Amino acid sequence: MPSTESLPGNLPALLPQLEALYTDIHAHPELSMQETRTASLAADHLRAAGYEVTTGVGKTGVIGLLRNGDGPTVMLRADMDALPVEEATGAPYASKATATDREGNTVPVMHACGHDMHVAWLVGATTLLAQTRDSWRGTLMAVFQPAEETAEGAQAMIDDGLFKRFPKPDVVLGQHVMVGPAGAIGGRKGVITSAADSLQIRLFGRGAHGSMPQASIDPVVMAASTVLRLQTIVARELAPTEAAVLTIGSLQAGTKENVIPDEAVIKLNVRTFDEGVRARVLAAITRIVNAEAAASGAPKPPEITPLDNYSLVTNDEAATTTVVEAFRRHFPAERIRQTGPTSASEDFGSFGAEWGVPSVFWFVGGTDPDTYAKAKAANRLNEIPTNHNPRFLPVLHPTLETGVETLMVAARAWLAAAP
């Protein structure tokens, strides 16, 4: 897939190093706020390229600054954390790692969302931009962020003085590997990723012997009724033109088949693209949960506890136009695609929104193009392993080089040309 406008620097010569870095990080994933090894690798690469490096920002975050004369400041961001997922890709560099989660459980760990690719992309782009600094002027700010998966990493860096300790950027740029033909680039103006709210619901009953249900207030039945009723929010309380996703990801109750337990716990996730819809869905959840508990005669009201939340990521219109125009000058037209909003969520938007600067976020495909084309022709795209699936594994090429190029092209759209 040749480019239409060449970039300075020798990306092909750097690719073996980036491939080794990617496979190393993939084989050694780290949970949110535990990314010490990954952060150390990122910091080492930044130092080697001549950046001023600050570590431990927001606990494990890394920031690199390359001041290269007068000109705009451009922030490039990559997230670093992995997920408590057991890998099933069969790759030679597949993760066999385990870690201790926040509840003290030993869990498998996998880069099931592609953040290992994001780190390799940003290392590649920052390295090449440093090597070609005679062709541009300004300041590059590389941000390796922890804990995107738990919606706390961006805010942790902000709370740790990001806005006071580092220069304010003129633009914030980020990207994500997703299912799609490797080498394809997708984005849009306006909302690009959804808001997300995760909740835990504790339903209280009265336990009893399984042979004596009349002596119980059964939280299992209460939970089952609640789960079914919650599905009607999207189906019956929202207009067809209003988008939302409500997923029950966990339902836990009891330990033995002949014991009716005292309580049940539901964990759910909501995705929305509009603040009014979000408020209505959350209010409906509260109403239904309390009503089902009351209908069952629960001894006390349910506990509804927020777990995490992500705001909408909204691409600045003018900045997105600048990025897309730069992409079109560099990449063949067939590789640039306009997407709709995705129901995935991100905390990337916190940087631009809270700093008060424009931001742009886009997607890079990571699926083997032949595999994608065949699945599309057979109407089986939903069978391709998505992000967070144990079999999610971007193809190395051209995914690796595409993400490096997109960061460089977008950054150079702002950085002043050298005189």
Coordinates of C-alpha atoms in Angstrom, one line a residue:
M1 CA 0.0 0.0 0.0
P2 CA 2.3 2.8 -1.2
S3 CA 1.9 6.3 0.3
T4 CA 1.2 9.3 -2.0
E5 CA 3.4 11.7 -0.1
S6 CA 6.6 10.5 1.6
L7 CA 7.6 11.3 5.2
P8 CA 11.1 12.2 6.3
G9 CA 12.9 9.5 8.2
N10 CA 13.5 5.8 7.6
L11 CA 10.5 3.9 8.9
P12 CA 11.4 0.6 7.2
A13 CA 14.7 0.5 9.0
L14 CA 13.0 1.1 12.3
L15 CA 10.3 -1.5 11.8
P16 CA 12.3 -4.5 13.2
Q17 CA 12.9 -2.7 16.4
L18 CA 9.2 -1.7 16.7
E19 CA 8.1 -5.2 16.0
A20 CA 10.4 -6.5 18.7
L21 CA 9.0 -3.9 21.1
Y22 CA 5.4 -4.7 20.3
T23 CA 5.8 -8.5 20.7
D24 CA 7.7 -8.0 24.0
I25 CA 5.0 -5.8 25.4
H26 CA 2.3 -8.2 24.1
A27 CA 4.0 -11.1 25.9
H28 CA 4.3 -9.0 29.1
P29 CA 1.0 -7.2 29.6
E30 CA 0.2 -5.3 32.8
L31 CA -3.1 -4.4 34.5
S32 CA -4.3 -0.8 34.9
M33 CA -2.1 1.2 37.2
Q34 CA 0.5 -1.6 37.3
E35 CA 2.2 -0.7 34.0
T36 CA 5.6 -0.2 35.5
R37 CA 7.5 -2.4 33.0
T38 CA 5.8 -0.9 29.9
A39 CA 6.3 2.6 31.3
S40 CA 10.0 1.9 31.8
L41 CA 10.3 0.7 28.2
A42 CA 8.6 3.8 26.9
A43 CA 10.7 6.1 29.0
D44 CA 13.9 4.4 27.8
H45 CA 13.0 4.9 24.2
L46 CA 12.1 8.6 24.7
R47 CA 15.4 9.3 26.5
A48 CA 17.3 7.5 23.7
A49 CA 15.6 9.8 21.2
G50 CA 16.5 12.9 23.1
Y51 CA 13.3 13.8 24.9
E52 CA 13.0 15.3 28.4
V53 CA 11.3 12.5 30.3
T54 CA 9.0 12.6 33.4
T55 CA 7.9 9.4 34.9
G56 CA 5.3 8.5 37.5
V57 CA 2.7 11.0 36.3
G58 CA -0.7 9.8 37.5
K59 CA 1.2 6.8 39.2
T60 CA 2.7 5.1 36.1
G61 CA 2.3 7.6 33.3
V62 CA 5.2 8.9 31.2
I63 CA 5.6 12.2 29.5
G64 CA 8.3 13.1 27.0
L65 CA 8.9 16.6 25.7
L66 CA 11.0 17.5 22.6
R67 CA 11.4 21.2 22.4
N68 CA 12.5 22.1 18.8
G69 CA 12.3 25.9 18.5
D70 CA 9.4 28.2 18.2
G71 CA 6.1 26.7 16.9
P72 CA 3.0 24.9 18.1
T73 CA 2.9 22.2 20.8
V74 CA 1.4 18.9 19.7
M75 CA 0.4 16.2 22.2
L76 CA 0.4 12.6 21.1
R77 CA -1.2 10.0 23.4
A78 CA -1.0 6.2 23.8
D79 CA -2.5 4.1 26.5
M80 CA -0.6 1.2 28.1
D81 CA -2.8 -1.1 30.2
A82 CA -4.0 -4.6 29.5
L83 CA -7.1 -6.6 30.6
P84 CA -7.8 -9.6 32.9
V85 CA -8.3 -11.9 29.9
E86 CA -6.7 -15.3 29.2
E87 CA -5.2 -15.1 25.7
A88 CA -6.3 -17.7 23.1
T89 CA -4.6 -16.4 20.0
G90 CA -2.0 -19.1 19.7
A91 CA 0.6 -16.5 18.7
P92 CA 4.3 -17.3 19.3
Y93 CA 4.4 -14.2 21.5
A94 CA 1.1 -14.8 23.3
S95 CA 0.8 -13.8 26.9
K96 CA 1.1 -16.3 29.6
A97 CA 1.2 -13.7 32.3
T98 CA -0.9 -13.5 35.5
A99 CA -1.3 -10.7 38.0
T100 CA -3.0 -9.8 41.2
D101 CA -6.1 -7.6 40.7
R102 CA -7.4 -5.0 43.1
E103 CA -9.6 -7.6 44.9
G104 CA -6.5 -9.8 45.5
N105 CA -7.4 -12.4 42.9
T106 CA -4.8 -13.9 40.6
V107 CA -6.0 -13.3 37.1
P108 CA -4.7 -13.9 33.5
V109 CA -3.6 -10.8 31.7
M110 CA -3.7 -10.1 28.0
H111 CA -3.4 -7.1 25.6
A112 CA -6.8 -7.8 24.3
C113 CA -7.5 -4.2 23.4
G114 CA -4.4 -3.3 21.4
H115 CA -2.7 -0.9 23.7
D116 CA 0.6 -2.7 23.1
M117 CA 0.2 -1.6 19.5
H118 CA -0.5 1.9 20.6
V119 CA 2.7 2.0 22.6
A120 CA 4.8 0.8 19.7
W121 CA 3.1 3.3 17.4
L122 CA 4.0 6.2 19.6
V123 CA 7.5 5.0 20.2
G124 CA 8.0 4.8 16.4
A125 CA 6.5 8.2 15.7
T126 CA 8.4 10.0 18.4
T127 CA 11.7 8.3 17.4
L128 CA 11.3 9.3 13.7
L129 CA 10.1 12.8 14.5
A130 CA 13.2 13.3 16.7
Q131 CA 15.5 11.9 14.0
T132 CA 14.0 14.4 11.5
R133 CA 13.8 17.5 13.8
D134 CA 15.6 19.6 11.2
S135 CA 12.4 19.5 9.1
W136 CA 10.0 21.0 11.7
R137 CA 9.7 23.4 14.5
G138 CA 7.6 23.4 17.7
T139 CA 7.3 21.1 20.7
L140 CA 6.3 17.5 20.8
M141 CA 4.6 16.1 23.9
A142 CA 4.4 12.3 24.0
V143 CA 2.0 11.0 26.7
F144 CA 2.0 7.3 27.6
Q145 CA -1.1 7.0 29.7
P146 CA -2.0 4.3 32.3
A147 CA -5.4 2.8 33.2
E148 CA -7.6 3.6 30.2
E149 CA -9.5 0.3 30.7
T150 CA -10.6 1.5 34.2
A151 CA -11.5 5.1 33.0
E152 CA -9.1 6.6 35.6
G153 CA -5.7 7.0 33.8
A154 CA -6.3 10.3 32.0
Q155 CA -7.9 11.9 35.1
A156 CA -5.1 10.6 37.3
M157 CA -2.5 12.3 35.1
I158 CA -4.6 15.5 35.1
D159 CA -5.0 15.3 38.9
D160 CA -1.2 14.9 39.2
G161 CA -0.6 18.3 37.8
L162 CA -0.5 17.6 34.0
F163 CA -1.9 21.1 33.2
K164 CA 0.5 22.9 35.5
R165 CA 3.7 20.9 35.0
F166 CA 3.7 20.7 31.2
P167 CA 3.1 23.1 28.2
K168 CA -0.5 23.5 27.0
P169 CA -0.8 21.8 23.6
D170 CA -2.4 23.4 20.6
V171 CA -3.9 20.1 19.7
V172 CA -4.3 16.6 21.3
L173 CA -4.1 13.6 19.0
G174 CA -4.8 9.9 19.6
Q175 CA -5.8 6.7 17.8
H176 CA -6.9 3.1 18.4
V177 CA -6.5 -0.2 16.6
M178 CA -9.8 -1.8 15.8
V179 CA -11.4 -4.5 13.6
G180 CA -11.1 -3.3 10.0
P181 CA -8.8 -3.9 7.1
A182 CA -5.2 -3.4 8.2
G183 CA -3.9 -0.1 6.8
A184 CA -7.4 1.5 6.7
I185 CA -8.0 4.7 8.7
G186 CA -11.4 5.8 9.9
G187 CA -12.7 8.8 11.8
R188 CA -15.3 11.5 11.8
K189 CA -16.1 15.0 13.0
G190 CA -18.1 15.3 16.3
V191 CA -18.9 12.4 18.6
I192 CA -16.7 9.4 17.8
T193 CA -16.9 7.2 20.9
S194 CA -19.8 6.8 23.4
A195 CA -20.2 7.8 27.0
A196 CA -20.1 4.7 29.3
D197 CA -21.4 4.1 32.8
S198 CA -20.8 0.9 34.7
L199 CA -22.9 0.1 37.8
Q200 CA -23.0 -2.6 40.5
I201 CA -26.4 -3.4 41.9
R202 CA -26.8 -5.4 45.1
L203 CA -30.3 -6.9 45.6
F204 CA -31.2 -8.1 49.1
G205 CA -33.4 -11.0 49.9
R206 CA -33.9 -13.6 52.7
G207 CA -32.1 -16.9 52.4
A208 CA -33.7 -20.3 53.1
H209 CA -33.4 -24.0 52.3
G210 CA -34.1 -24.7 48.7
S211 CA -37.0 -27.0 49.7
M212 CA -38.7 -24.1 51.5
P213 CA -39.0 -21.2 49.1
Q214 CA -42.0 -19.9 51.0
A215 CA -39.6 -19.0 53.8
S216 CA -37.4 -16.9 51.5
I217 CA -37.4 -13.7 49.6
D218 CA -35.5 -15.1 46.6
P219 CA -32.9 -12.6 45.3
V220 CA -32.2 -15.0 42.3
V221 CA -35.7 -14.5 41.0
M222 CA -35.5 -10.8 41.9
A223 CA -32.3 -10.5 39.9
A224 CA -33.7 -12.5 36.9
S225 CA -36.8 -10.3 36.7
T226 CA -34.6 -7.2 37.0
V227 CA -32.3 -8.3 34.2
L228 CA -35.2 -9.0 31.8
R229 CA -36.9 -5.7 32.7
L230 CA -33.7 -3.7 32.2
Q231 CA -33.7 -4.9 28.6
T232 CA -36.9 -3.0 27.9
I233 CA -35.2 0.4 28.5
V234 CA -33.6 0.4 25.1
A235 CA -36.4 -1.6 23.4
R236 CA -39.4 0.3 24.8
E237 CA -38.2 3.6 26.4
L238 CA -36.0 5.0 23.7
A239 CA -37.0 6.1 20.2
P240 CA -35.6 4.1 17.3
T241 CA -33.4 7.1 16.4
E242 CA -31.9 7.3 19.9
A243 CA -28.9 5.0 20.4
A244 CA -28.0 3.2 23.6
V245 CA -26.5 -0.1 24.6
L246 CA -27.3 -1.8 28.0
T247 CA -25.3 -4.9 28.8
I248 CA -25.5 -7.1 31.9
G249 CA -21.9 -8.4 32.2
S250 CA -22.1 -10.2 35.5
L251 CA -24.9 -11.8 37.6
Q252 CA -23.8 -13.6 40.8
A253 CA -25.9 -15.2 43.5
G254 CA -25.5 -18.1 45.8
T255 CA -23.0 -21.0 46.1
K256 CA -25.1 -24.2 46.2
E257 CA -28.1 -25.5 44.3
N258 CA -30.3 -26.2 47.4
V259 CA -29.6 -23.0 49.2
I260 CA -31.5 -19.8 48.4
P261 CA -29.0 -17.0 49.1
D262 CA -29.5 -13.7 50.9
E263 CA -28.4 -11.4 48.0
A264 CA -27.6 -11.2 44.3
V265 CA -25.1 -8.8 42.6
I266 CA -25.6 -7.5 39.0
K267 CA -22.9 -5.6 37.2
L268 CA -24.0 -3.7 34.1
N269 CA -22.6 -1.3 31.5
V270 CA -24.4 1.5 29.6
R271 CA -23.3 3.2 26.4
T272 CA -24.9 6.4 25.1
F273 CA -24.2 9.1 22.6
D274 CA -26.3 11.9 24.0
E275 CA -26.4 13.4 27.5
G276 CA -30.2 13.5 27.6
V277 CA -30.5 9.9 26.6
R278 CA -27.8 9.0 29.2
A279 CA -29.7 10.7 32.0
R280 CA -33.0 9.0 31.0
V281 CA -31.4 5.5 30.8
L282 CA -29.7 5.9 34.2
A283 CA -32.9 7.1 35.8
A284 CA -34.8 4.2 34.3
I285 CA -32.3 1.7 35.7
T286 CA -32.8 3.2 39.2
R287 CA -36.5 3.1 38.8
I288 CA -36.7 -0.5 37.6
V289 CA -34.2 -1.9 40.1
N290 CA -36.1 -0.3 43.0
A291 CA -39.4 -1.4 41.7
E292 CA -38.4 -5.0 41.2
A293 CA -37.0 -5.1 44.7
A294 CA -40.3 -3.7 46.1
A295 CA -42.4 -6.1 44.0
S296 CA -40.4 -9.0 45.6
G297 CA -40.8 -7.7 49.1
A298 CA -37.1 -7.1 49.6
P299 CA -36.2 -6.4 53.2
K300 CA -34.3 -3.3 52.2
P301 CA -33.7 -1.2 49.1
P302 CA -31.1 -2.2 46.6
E303 CA -27.6 -0.6 46.6
I304 CA -26.6 1.0 43.3
T305 CA -22.9 1.8 43.1
P306 CA -21.2 3.5 40.2
L307 CA -18.0 1.7 39.1
D308 CA -16.6 3.8 36.4
N309 CA -17.7 6.2 33.7
Y310 CA -16.4 7.6 30.4
S311 CA -17.4 10.9 28.8
L312 CA -18.1 11.2 25.1
V313 CA -15.1 11.7 22.9
T314 CA -15.9 14.5 20.5
N315 CA -13.6 15.4 17.7
D316 CA -13.1 19.1 17.0
E317 CA -14.5 20.0 13.6
A318 CA -11.7 22.3 12.4
A319 CA -8.9 20.1 13.8
T320 CA -10.5 17.0 12.3
T321 CA -10.5 18.7 8.9
T322 CA -6.8 19.5 9.2
V323 CA -6.0 15.8 10.1
V324 CA -8.1 14.3 7.3
E325 CA -6.6 16.7 4.7
A326 CA -3.1 15.7 5.9
F327 CA -4.1 12.0 5.6
R328 CA -5.4 12.5 2.1
R329 CA -2.2 14.1 1.0
H330 CA -0.2 11.1 2.4
F331 CA -2.3 8.0 2.0
P332 CA -4.2 6.7 -1.1
A333 CA -7.8 7.8 -1.0
E334 CA -9.2 4.3 -0.6
R335 CA -7.5 3.9 2.8
I336 CA -9.3 6.9 4.4
R337 CA -12.9 6.2 5.6
Q338 CA -15.6 8.1 7.4
T339 CA -17.0 6.1 10.2
G340 CA -20.1 6.5 12.4
P341 CA -19.8 6.9 16.2
T342 CA -18.7 3.7 17.9
S343 CA -20.2 2.3 21.0
A344 CA -16.7 1.7 22.4
S345 CA -15.6 4.3 25.0
E346 CA -12.4 6.1 25.8
D347 CA -11.0 8.5 28.4
F348 CA -8.9 10.2 25.8
G349 CA -11.4 13.0 25.5
S350 CA -10.6 14.2 29.1
F351 CA -7.3 15.8 27.9
G352 CA -8.8 18.1 25.3
A353 CA -12.0 18.8 27.1
E354 CA -10.5 19.7 30.5
W355 CA -7.5 21.5 28.9
G356 CA -9.8 23.5 26.6
V357 CA -7.9 22.6 23.4
P358 CA -9.1 20.8 20.2
S359 CA -8.6 17.0 20.1
V360 CA -8.9 14.5 17.3
F361 CA -9.2 10.7 17.7
W362 CA -9.3 8.1 14.9
F363 CA -9.1 4.4 14.2
V364 CA -6.6 2.2 12.4
G365 CA -7.7 -1.2 11.1
G366 CA -5.8 -4.2 12.4
T367 CA -7.5 -7.2 10.6
D368 CA -5.8 -9.1 7.8
P369 CA -7.3 -7.6 4.7
D370 CA -8.1 -10.9 3.1
T371 CA -9.7 -12.2 6.2
Y372 CA -11.8 -9.1 6.5
A373 CA -12.9 -9.1 2.8
K374 CA -13.9 -12.8 3.0
A375 CA -15.9 -12.2 6.2
K376 CA -17.6 -9.2 4.7
A377 CA -18.5 -11.1 1.5
A378 CA -20.0 -13.9 3.6
N379 CA -21.8 -11.5 5.9
R380 CA -19.8 -12.8 8.9
L381 CA -18.0 -9.7 10.0
N382 CA -19.4 -10.2 13.6
E383 CA -17.3 -13.4 13.8
I384 CA -14.0 -11.6 13.6
P385 CA -12.6 -11.4 17.1
T386 CA -13.1 -7.8 18.4
N387 CA -11.2 -5.9 21.0
H388 CA -11.5 -7.5 24.4
N389 CA -11.9 -11.0 22.8
P390 CA -9.3 -13.6 23.9
R391 CA -8.5 -14.1 20.2
F392 CA -8.0 -10.4 19.3
L393 CA -4.7 -10.1 17.6
P394 CA -3.9 -7.3 15.0
V395 CA -1.7 -8.4 12.1
L396 CA 1.7 -6.9 12.5
H397 CA 1.9 -5.5 9.0
P398 CA 0.8 -3.0 7.7
T399 CA -0.9 -2.2 11.1
L400 CA 2.4 -1.3 12.7
E401 CA 3.7 1.1 10.1
T402 CA 0.3 2.6 9.4
G403 CA -0.1 3.7 13.0
V404 CA 3.3 5.3 13.1
E405 CA 2.6 7.1 9.8
T406 CA -0.8 8.4 11.0
L407 CA 0.7 9.9 14.1
M408 CA 3.6 11.5 12.2
V409 CA 1.3 12.9 9.4
A410 CA -1.2 14.3 11.9
A411 CA 1.5 15.9 14.1
R412 CA 3.3 17.5 11.2
A413 CA 0.0 19.0 10.1
W414 CA 0.5 21.4 13.1
L415 CA 4.3 21.5 13.6
A416 CA 5.8 24.4 11.7
A417 CA 8.0 23.6 8.7
A418 CA 11.7 24.4 9.3
P419 CA 12.9 27.5 7.4

